[in-house]
Short mmCIF file of N, CA and C in Angstrom, two decimals:
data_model
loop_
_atom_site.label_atom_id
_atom_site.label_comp_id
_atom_site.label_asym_id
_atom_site.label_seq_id
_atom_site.Cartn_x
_atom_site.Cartn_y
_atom_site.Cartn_z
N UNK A 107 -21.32 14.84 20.56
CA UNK A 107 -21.39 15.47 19.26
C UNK A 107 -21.99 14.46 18.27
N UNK A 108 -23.48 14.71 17.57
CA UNK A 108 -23.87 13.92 16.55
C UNK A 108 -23.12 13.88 15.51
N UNK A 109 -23.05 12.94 14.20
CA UNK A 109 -21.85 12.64 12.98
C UNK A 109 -22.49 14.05 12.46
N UNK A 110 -23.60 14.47 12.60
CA UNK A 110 -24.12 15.91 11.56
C UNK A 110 -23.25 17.11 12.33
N UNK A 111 -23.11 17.07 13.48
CA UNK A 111 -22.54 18.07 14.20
C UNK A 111 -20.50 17.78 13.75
N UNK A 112 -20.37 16.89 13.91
CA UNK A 112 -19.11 16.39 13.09
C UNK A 112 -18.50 16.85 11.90
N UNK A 113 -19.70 16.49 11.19
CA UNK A 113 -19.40 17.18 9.62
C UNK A 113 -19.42 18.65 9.28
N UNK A 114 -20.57 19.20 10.28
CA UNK A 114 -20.62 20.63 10.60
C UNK A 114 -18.99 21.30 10.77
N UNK A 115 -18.35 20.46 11.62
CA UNK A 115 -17.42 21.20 12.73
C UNK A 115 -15.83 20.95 11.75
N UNK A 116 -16.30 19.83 10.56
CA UNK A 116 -14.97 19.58 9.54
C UNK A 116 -15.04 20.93 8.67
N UNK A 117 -16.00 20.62 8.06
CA UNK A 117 -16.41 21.86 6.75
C UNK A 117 -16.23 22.96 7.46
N UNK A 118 -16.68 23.43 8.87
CA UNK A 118 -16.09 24.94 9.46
C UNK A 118 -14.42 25.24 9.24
N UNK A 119 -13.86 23.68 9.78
CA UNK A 119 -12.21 23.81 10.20
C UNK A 119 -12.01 23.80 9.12
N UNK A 120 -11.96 23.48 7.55
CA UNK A 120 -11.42 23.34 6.91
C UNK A 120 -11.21 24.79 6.00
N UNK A 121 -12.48 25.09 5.88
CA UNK A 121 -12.58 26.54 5.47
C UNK A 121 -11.67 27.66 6.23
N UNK A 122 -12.04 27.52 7.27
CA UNK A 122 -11.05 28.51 7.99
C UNK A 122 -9.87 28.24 7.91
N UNK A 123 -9.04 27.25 7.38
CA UNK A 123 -8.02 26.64 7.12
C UNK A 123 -7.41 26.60 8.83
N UNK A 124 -7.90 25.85 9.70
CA UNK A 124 -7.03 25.87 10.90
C UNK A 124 -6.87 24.05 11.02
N UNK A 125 -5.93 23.64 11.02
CA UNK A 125 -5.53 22.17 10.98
C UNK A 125 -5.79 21.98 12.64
N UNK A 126 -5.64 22.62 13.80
CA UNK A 126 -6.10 22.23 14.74
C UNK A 126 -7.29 21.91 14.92
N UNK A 127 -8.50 22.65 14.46
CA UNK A 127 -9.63 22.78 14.91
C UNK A 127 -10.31 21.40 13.78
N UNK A 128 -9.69 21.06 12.69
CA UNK A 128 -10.01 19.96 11.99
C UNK A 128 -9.49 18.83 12.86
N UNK A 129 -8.49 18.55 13.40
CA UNK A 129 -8.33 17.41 13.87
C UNK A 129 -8.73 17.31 15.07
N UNK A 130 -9.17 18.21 15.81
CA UNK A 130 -10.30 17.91 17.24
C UNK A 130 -11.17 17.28 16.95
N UNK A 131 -11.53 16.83 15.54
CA UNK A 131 -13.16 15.95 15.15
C UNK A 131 -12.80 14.50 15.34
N UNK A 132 -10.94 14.57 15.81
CA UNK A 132 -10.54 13.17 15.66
C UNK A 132 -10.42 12.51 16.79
N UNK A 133 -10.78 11.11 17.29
CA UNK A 133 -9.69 10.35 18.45
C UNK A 133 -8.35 10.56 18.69
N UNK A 134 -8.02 10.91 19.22
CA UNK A 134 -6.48 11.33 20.14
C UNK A 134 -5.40 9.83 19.25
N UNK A 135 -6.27 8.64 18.73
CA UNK A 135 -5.42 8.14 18.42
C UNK A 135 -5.73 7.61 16.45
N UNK A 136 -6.52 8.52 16.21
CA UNK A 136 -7.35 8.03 14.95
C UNK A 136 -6.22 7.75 14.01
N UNK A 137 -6.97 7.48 12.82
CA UNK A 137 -6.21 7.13 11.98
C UNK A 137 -6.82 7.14 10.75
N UNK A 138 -6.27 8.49 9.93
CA UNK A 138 -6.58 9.13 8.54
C UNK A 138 -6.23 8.82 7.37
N UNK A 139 -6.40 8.19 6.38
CA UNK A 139 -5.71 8.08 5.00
C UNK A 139 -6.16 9.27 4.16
N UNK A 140 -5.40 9.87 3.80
CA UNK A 140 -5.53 10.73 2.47
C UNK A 140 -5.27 10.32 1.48
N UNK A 141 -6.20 11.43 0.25
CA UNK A 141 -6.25 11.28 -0.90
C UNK A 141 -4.88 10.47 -1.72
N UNK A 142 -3.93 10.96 -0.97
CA UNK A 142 -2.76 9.82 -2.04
C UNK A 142 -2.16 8.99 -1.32
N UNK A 143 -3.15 8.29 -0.18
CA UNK A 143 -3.11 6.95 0.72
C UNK A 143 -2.05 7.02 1.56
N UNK A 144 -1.66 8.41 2.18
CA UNK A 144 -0.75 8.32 3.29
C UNK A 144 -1.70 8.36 4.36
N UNK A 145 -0.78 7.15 5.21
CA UNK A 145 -1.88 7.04 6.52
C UNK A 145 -0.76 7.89 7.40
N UNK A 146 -2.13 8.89 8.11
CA UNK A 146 -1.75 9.58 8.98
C UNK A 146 -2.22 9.03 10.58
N UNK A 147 -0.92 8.89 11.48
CA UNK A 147 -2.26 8.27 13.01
C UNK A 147 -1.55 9.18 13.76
N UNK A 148 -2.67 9.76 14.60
CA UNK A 148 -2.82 10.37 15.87
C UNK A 148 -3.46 12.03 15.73
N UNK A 149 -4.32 12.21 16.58
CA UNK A 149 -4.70 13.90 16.35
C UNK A 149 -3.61 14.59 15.43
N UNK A 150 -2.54 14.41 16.54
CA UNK A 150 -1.39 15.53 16.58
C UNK A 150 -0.61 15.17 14.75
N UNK A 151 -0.38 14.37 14.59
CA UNK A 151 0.02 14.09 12.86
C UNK A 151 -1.13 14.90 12.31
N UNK A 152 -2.44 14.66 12.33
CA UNK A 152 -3.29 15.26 11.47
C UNK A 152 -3.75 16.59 11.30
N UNK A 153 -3.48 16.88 12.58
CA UNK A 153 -3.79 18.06 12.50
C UNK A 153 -2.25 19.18 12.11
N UNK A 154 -1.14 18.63 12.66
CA UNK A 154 0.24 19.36 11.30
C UNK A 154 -0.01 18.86 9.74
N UNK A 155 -0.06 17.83 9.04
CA UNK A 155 -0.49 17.68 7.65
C UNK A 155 -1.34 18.37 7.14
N UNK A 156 -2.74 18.48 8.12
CA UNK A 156 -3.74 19.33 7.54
C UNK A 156 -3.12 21.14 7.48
N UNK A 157 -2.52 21.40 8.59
CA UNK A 157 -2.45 22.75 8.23
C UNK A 157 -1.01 22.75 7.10
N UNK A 158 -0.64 21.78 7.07
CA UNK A 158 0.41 22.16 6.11
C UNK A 158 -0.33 22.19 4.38
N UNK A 159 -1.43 21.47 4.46
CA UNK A 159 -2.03 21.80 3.39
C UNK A 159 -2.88 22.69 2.68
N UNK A 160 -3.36 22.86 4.18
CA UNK A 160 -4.19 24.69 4.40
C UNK A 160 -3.25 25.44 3.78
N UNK A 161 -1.61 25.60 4.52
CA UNK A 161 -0.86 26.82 4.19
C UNK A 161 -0.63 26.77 2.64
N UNK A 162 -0.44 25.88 2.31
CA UNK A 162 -0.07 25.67 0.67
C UNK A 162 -0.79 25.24 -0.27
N UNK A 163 -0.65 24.14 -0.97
CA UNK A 163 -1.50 24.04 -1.93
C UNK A 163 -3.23 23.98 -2.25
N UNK A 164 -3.66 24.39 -0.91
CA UNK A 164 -5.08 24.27 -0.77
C UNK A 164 -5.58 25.80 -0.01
N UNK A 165 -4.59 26.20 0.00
CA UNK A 165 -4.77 27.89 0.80
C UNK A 165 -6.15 28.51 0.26
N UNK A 166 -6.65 29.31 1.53
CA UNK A 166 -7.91 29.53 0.62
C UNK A 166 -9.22 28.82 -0.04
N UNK A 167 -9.30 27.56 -0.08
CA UNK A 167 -10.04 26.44 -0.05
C UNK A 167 -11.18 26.50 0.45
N UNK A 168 -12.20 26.21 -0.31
CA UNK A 168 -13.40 26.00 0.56
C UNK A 168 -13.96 24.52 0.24
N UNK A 169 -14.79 23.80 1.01
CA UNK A 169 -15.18 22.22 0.84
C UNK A 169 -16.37 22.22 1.75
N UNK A 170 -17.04 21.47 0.93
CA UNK A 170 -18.52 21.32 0.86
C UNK A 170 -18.62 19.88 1.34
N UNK A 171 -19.28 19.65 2.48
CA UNK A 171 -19.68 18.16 2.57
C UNK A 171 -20.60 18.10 3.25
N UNK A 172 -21.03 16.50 2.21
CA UNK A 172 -22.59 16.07 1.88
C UNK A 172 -22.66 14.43 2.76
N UNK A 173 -23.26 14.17 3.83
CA UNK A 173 -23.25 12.68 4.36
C UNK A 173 -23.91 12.46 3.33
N UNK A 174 -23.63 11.21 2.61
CA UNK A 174 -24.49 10.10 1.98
C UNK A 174 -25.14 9.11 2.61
N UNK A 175 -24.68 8.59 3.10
CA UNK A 175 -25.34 7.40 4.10
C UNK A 175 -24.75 7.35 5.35
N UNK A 176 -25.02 6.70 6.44
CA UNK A 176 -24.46 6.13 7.69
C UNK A 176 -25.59 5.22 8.44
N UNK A 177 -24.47 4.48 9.50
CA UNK A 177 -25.34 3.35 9.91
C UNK A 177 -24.47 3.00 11.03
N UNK A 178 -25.27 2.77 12.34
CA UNK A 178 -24.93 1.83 13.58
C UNK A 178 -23.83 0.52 13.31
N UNK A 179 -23.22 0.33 13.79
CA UNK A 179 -22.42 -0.79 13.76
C UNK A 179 -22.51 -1.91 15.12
N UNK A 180 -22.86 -1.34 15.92
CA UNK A 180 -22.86 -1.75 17.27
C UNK A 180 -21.69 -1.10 17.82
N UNK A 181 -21.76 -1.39 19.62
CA UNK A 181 -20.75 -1.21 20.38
C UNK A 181 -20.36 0.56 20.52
N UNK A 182 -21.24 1.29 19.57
CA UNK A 182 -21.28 3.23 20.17
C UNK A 182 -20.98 3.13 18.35
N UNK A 183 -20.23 2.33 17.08
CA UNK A 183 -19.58 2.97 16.48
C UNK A 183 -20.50 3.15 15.33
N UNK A 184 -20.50 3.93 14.42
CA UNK A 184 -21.23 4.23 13.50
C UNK A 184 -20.21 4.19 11.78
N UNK A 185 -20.76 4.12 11.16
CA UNK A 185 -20.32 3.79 9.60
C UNK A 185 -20.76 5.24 9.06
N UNK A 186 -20.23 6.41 8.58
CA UNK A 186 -20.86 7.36 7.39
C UNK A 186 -19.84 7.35 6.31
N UNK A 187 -20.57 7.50 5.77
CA UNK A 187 -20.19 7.56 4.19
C UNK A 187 -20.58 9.36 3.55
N UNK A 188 -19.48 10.10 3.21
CA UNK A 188 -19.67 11.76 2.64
C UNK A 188 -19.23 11.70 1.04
N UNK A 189 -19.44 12.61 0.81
CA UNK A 189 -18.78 13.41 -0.27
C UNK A 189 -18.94 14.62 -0.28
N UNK A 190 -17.51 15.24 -1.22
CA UNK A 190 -17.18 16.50 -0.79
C UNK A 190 -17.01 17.01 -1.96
N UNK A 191 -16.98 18.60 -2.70
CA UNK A 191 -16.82 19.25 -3.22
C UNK A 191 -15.34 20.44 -2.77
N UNK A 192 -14.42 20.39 -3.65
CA UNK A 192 -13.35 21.09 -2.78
C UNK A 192 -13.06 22.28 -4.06
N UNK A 193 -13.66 23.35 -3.44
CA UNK A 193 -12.66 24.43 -4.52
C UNK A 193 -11.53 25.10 -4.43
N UNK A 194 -10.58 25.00 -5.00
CA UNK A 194 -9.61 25.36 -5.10
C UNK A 194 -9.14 26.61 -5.61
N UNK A 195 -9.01 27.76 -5.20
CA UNK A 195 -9.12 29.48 -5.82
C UNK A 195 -7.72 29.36 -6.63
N UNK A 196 -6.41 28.73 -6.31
CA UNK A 196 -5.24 29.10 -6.95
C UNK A 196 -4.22 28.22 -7.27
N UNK A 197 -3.61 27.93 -8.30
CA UNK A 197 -2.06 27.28 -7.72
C UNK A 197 -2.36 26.28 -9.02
N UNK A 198 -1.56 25.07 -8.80
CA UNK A 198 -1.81 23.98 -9.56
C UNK A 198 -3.12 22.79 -9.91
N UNK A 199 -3.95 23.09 -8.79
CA UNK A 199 -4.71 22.50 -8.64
C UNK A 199 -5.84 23.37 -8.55
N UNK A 200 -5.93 24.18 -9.16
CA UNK A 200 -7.14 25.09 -8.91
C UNK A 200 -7.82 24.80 -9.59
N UNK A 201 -9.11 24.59 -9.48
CA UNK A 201 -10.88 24.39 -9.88
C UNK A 201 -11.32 23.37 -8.61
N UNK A 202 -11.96 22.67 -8.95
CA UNK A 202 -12.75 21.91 -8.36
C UNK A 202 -12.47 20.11 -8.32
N UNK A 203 -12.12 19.78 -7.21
CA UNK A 203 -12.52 18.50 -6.85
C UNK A 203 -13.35 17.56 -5.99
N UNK A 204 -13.68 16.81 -6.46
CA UNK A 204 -14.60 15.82 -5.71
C UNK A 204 -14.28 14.56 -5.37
N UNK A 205 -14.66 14.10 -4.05
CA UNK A 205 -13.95 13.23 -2.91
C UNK A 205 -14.95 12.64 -2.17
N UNK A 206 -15.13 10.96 -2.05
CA UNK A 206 -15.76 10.67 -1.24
C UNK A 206 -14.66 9.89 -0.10
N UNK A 207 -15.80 9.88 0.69
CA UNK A 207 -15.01 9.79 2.34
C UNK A 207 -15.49 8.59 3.14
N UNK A 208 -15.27 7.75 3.84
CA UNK A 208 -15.45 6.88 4.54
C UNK A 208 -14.68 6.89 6.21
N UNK A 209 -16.16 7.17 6.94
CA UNK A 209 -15.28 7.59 8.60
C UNK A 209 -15.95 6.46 9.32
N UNK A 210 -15.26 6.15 10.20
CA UNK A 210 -15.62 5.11 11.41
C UNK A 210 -15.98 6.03 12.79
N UNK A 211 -17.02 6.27 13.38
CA UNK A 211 -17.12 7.26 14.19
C UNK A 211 -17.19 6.59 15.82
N UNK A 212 -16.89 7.36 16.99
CA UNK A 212 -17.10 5.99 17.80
C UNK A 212 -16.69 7.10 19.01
N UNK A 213 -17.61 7.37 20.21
CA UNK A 213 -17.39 8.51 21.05
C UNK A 213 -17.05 9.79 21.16
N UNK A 214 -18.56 10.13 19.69
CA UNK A 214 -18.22 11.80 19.47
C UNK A 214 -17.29 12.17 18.54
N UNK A 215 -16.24 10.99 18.47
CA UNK A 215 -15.13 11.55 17.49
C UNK A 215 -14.69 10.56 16.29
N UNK A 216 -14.08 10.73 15.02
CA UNK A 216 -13.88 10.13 13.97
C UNK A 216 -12.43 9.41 14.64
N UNK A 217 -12.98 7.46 14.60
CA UNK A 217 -11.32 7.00 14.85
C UNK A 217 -11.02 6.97 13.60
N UNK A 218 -11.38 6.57 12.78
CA UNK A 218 -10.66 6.15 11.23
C UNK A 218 -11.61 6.99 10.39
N UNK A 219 -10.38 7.43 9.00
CA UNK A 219 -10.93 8.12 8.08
C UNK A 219 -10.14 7.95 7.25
N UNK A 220 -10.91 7.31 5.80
CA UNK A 220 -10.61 7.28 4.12
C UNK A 220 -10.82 8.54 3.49
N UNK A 221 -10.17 9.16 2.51
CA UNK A 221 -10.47 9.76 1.77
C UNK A 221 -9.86 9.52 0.51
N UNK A 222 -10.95 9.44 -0.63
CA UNK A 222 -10.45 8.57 -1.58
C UNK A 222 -11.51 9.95 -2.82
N UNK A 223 -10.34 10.66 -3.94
CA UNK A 223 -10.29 11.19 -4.63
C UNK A 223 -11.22 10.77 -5.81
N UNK A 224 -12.22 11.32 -6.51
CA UNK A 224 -13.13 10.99 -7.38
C UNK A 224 -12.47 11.30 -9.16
N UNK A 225 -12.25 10.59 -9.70
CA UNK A 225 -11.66 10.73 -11.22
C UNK A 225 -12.22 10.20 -12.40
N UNK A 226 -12.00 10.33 -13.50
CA UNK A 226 -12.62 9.79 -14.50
C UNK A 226 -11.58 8.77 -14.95
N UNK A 227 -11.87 7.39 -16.08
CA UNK A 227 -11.38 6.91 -16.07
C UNK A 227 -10.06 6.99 -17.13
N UNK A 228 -10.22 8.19 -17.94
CA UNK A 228 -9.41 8.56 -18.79
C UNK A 228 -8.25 9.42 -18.30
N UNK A 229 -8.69 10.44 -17.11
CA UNK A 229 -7.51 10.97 -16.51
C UNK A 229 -6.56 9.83 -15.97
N UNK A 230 -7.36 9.01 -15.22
CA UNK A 230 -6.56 7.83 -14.21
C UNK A 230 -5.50 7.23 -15.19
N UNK A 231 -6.17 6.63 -16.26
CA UNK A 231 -5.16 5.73 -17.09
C UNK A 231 -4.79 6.36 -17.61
N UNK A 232 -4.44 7.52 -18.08
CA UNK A 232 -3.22 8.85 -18.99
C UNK A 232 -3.59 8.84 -20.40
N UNK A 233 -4.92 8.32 -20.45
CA UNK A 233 -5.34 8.07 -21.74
C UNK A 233 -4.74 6.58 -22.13
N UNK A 234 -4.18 5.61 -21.49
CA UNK A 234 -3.32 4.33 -22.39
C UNK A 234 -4.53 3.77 -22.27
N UNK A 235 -4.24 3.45 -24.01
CA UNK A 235 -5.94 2.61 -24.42
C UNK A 235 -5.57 0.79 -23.76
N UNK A 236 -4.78 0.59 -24.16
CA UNK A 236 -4.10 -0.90 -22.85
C UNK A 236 -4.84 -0.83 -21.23
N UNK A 237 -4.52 0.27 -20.55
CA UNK A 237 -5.21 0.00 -19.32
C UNK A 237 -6.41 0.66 -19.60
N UNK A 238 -7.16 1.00 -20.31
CA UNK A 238 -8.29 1.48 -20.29
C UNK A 238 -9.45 0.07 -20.64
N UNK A 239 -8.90 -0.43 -21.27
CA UNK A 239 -9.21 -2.15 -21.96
C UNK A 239 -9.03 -3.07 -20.95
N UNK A 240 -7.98 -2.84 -19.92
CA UNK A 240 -7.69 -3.26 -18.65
C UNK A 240 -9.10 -3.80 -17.67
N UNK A 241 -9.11 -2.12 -17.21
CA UNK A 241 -9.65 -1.81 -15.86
C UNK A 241 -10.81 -1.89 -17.03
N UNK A 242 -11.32 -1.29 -17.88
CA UNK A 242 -13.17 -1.70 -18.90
C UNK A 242 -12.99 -3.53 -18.37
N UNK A 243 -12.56 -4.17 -18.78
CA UNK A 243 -12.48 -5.91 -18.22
C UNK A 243 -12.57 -6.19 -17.11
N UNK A 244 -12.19 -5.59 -16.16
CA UNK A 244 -12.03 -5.89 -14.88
C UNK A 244 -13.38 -5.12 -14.16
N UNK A 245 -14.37 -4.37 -15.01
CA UNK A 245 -15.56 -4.20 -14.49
C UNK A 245 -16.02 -5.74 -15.02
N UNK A 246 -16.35 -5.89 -16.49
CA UNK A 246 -17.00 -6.84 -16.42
C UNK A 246 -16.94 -7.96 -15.44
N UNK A 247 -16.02 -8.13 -15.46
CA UNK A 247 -15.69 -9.82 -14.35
C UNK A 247 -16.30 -9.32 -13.38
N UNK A 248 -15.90 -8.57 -13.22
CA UNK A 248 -16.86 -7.95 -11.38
C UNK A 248 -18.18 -7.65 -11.53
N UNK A 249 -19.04 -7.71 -12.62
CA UNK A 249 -20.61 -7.17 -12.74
C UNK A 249 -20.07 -5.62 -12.95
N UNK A 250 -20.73 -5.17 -12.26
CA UNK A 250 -20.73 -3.63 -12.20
C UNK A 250 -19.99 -2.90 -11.28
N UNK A 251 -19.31 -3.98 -10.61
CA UNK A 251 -18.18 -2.81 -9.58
C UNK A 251 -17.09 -3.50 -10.04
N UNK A 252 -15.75 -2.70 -10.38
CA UNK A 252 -14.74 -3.09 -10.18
C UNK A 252 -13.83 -3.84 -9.16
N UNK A 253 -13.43 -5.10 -9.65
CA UNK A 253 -12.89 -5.46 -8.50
C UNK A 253 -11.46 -4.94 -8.34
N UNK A 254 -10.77 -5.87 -7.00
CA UNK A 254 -9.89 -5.43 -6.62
C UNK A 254 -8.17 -4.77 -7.99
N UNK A 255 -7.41 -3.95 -8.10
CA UNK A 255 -6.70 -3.84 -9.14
C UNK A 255 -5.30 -4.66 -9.12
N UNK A 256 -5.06 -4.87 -8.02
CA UNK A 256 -4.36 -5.87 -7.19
C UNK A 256 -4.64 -7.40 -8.25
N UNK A 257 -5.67 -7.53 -7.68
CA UNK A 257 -6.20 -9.16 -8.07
C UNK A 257 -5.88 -9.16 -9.60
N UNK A 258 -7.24 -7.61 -10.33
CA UNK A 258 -7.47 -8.25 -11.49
C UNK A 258 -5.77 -7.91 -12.44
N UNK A 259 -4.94 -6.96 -11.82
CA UNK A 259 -4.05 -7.29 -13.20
C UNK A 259 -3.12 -8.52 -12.57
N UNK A 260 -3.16 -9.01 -11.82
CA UNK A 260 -2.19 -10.77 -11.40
C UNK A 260 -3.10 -11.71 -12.19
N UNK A 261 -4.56 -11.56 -12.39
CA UNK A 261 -4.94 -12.43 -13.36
C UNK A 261 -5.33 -11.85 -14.77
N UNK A 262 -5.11 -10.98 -15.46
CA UNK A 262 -4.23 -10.83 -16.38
C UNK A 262 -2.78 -11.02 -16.93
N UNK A 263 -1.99 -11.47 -15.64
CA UNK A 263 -0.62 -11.47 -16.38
C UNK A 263 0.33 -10.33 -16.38
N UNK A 264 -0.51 -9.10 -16.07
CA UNK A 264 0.44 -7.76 -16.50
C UNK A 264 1.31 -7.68 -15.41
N UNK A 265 2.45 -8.89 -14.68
CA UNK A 265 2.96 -7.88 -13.98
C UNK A 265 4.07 -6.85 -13.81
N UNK A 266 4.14 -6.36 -15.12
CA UNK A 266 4.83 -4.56 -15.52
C UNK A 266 3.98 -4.07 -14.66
N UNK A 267 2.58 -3.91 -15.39
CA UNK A 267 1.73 -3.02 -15.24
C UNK A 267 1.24 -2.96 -13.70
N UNK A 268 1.20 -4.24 -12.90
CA UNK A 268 1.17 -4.46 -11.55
C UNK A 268 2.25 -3.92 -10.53
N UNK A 269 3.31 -4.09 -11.23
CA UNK A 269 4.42 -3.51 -10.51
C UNK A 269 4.35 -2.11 -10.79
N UNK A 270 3.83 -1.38 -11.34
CA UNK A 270 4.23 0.20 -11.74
C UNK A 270 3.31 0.96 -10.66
N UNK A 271 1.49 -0.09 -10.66
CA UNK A 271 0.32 0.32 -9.58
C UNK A 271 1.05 0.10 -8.49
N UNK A 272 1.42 -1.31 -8.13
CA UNK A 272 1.73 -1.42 -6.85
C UNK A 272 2.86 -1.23 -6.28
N UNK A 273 4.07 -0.80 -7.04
CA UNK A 273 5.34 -0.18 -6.52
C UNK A 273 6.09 -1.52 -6.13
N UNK A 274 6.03 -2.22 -6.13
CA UNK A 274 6.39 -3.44 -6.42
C UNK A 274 7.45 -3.78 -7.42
#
């Protein structure tokens, strides 16, 4: 199965909302992070989470995905990089979200998969003009990508504000 035939065979399962037929895209022993960084490992975990999300808060769902890039790694495994469009018809979360994805692919099937939720920076920080002044600083130091949030609020000092991110 090519990563295009892959992505084909996610966006089918997901729509149809069947959590089995989504986690057949996986290694028998993969290992998934979702959007609110629970790591899921093994087909069989992913594919009950997924339909538990099908049945509920995503019921009805349709999701759109776009490869952005990918690349050989050596050794069979490949690097793609997606993003996704997810509409949401009902419930609490209904309209539209967007999600990029990071899969490790490696004998036809996805061993590892990120999925990491797309936001603005005003939803993220709840509007507090403090972390908004924050994380705005912690681009600069980094050029144009943010670095780690970890790092930059321990060298700020904030650790309230470190302990509240990192549960700590």
């Amino acid at each position: 199965m090519t990563t295009r035939e892959i992505i084909t065979a996610l966006e089918g399962a997901w729509n149809a909302g069947d959590g089995e037929a989504w986690a057949a895209n996986f290694a028998v022993d993969a290992d998934f992070v979702d959007v609110v960084g629970r790591i899921q490992r093994g087909r069989a975990t992913i594919a009950r989470e997924s339909q538990n999300i099908f049945d509920t808060i995503y019921r009805g769902s349709t999701l759109r995905i776009r490869q952005v890039s990918g690349r050989p790694l050596g050794g069979g495994f490949d690097l793609v990089h997606t993003a996704t469009v997810l509409t949401i018809p009902a419930g609490p979360l209904a309209g539209e979200a967007q999600a990029v994805q990071t899969m490790l692919v490696h004998d036809e099937r996805v061993v590892a998969f990120h999925n990491t939720i797309r936001g603005d920076i005003a939803a993220f920080t709840g509007h507090d003009e403090d972390l908004v002044s924050l994380v705005l600083g912690l681009r600069r130091e980094g050029g144009d990508h943010v670095v780690g949030l970890e790092a930059g609020l321990g060298q700020h000092g904030d650790t309230k504000r470190a302990e509240h991110f990192l549960g700590d």
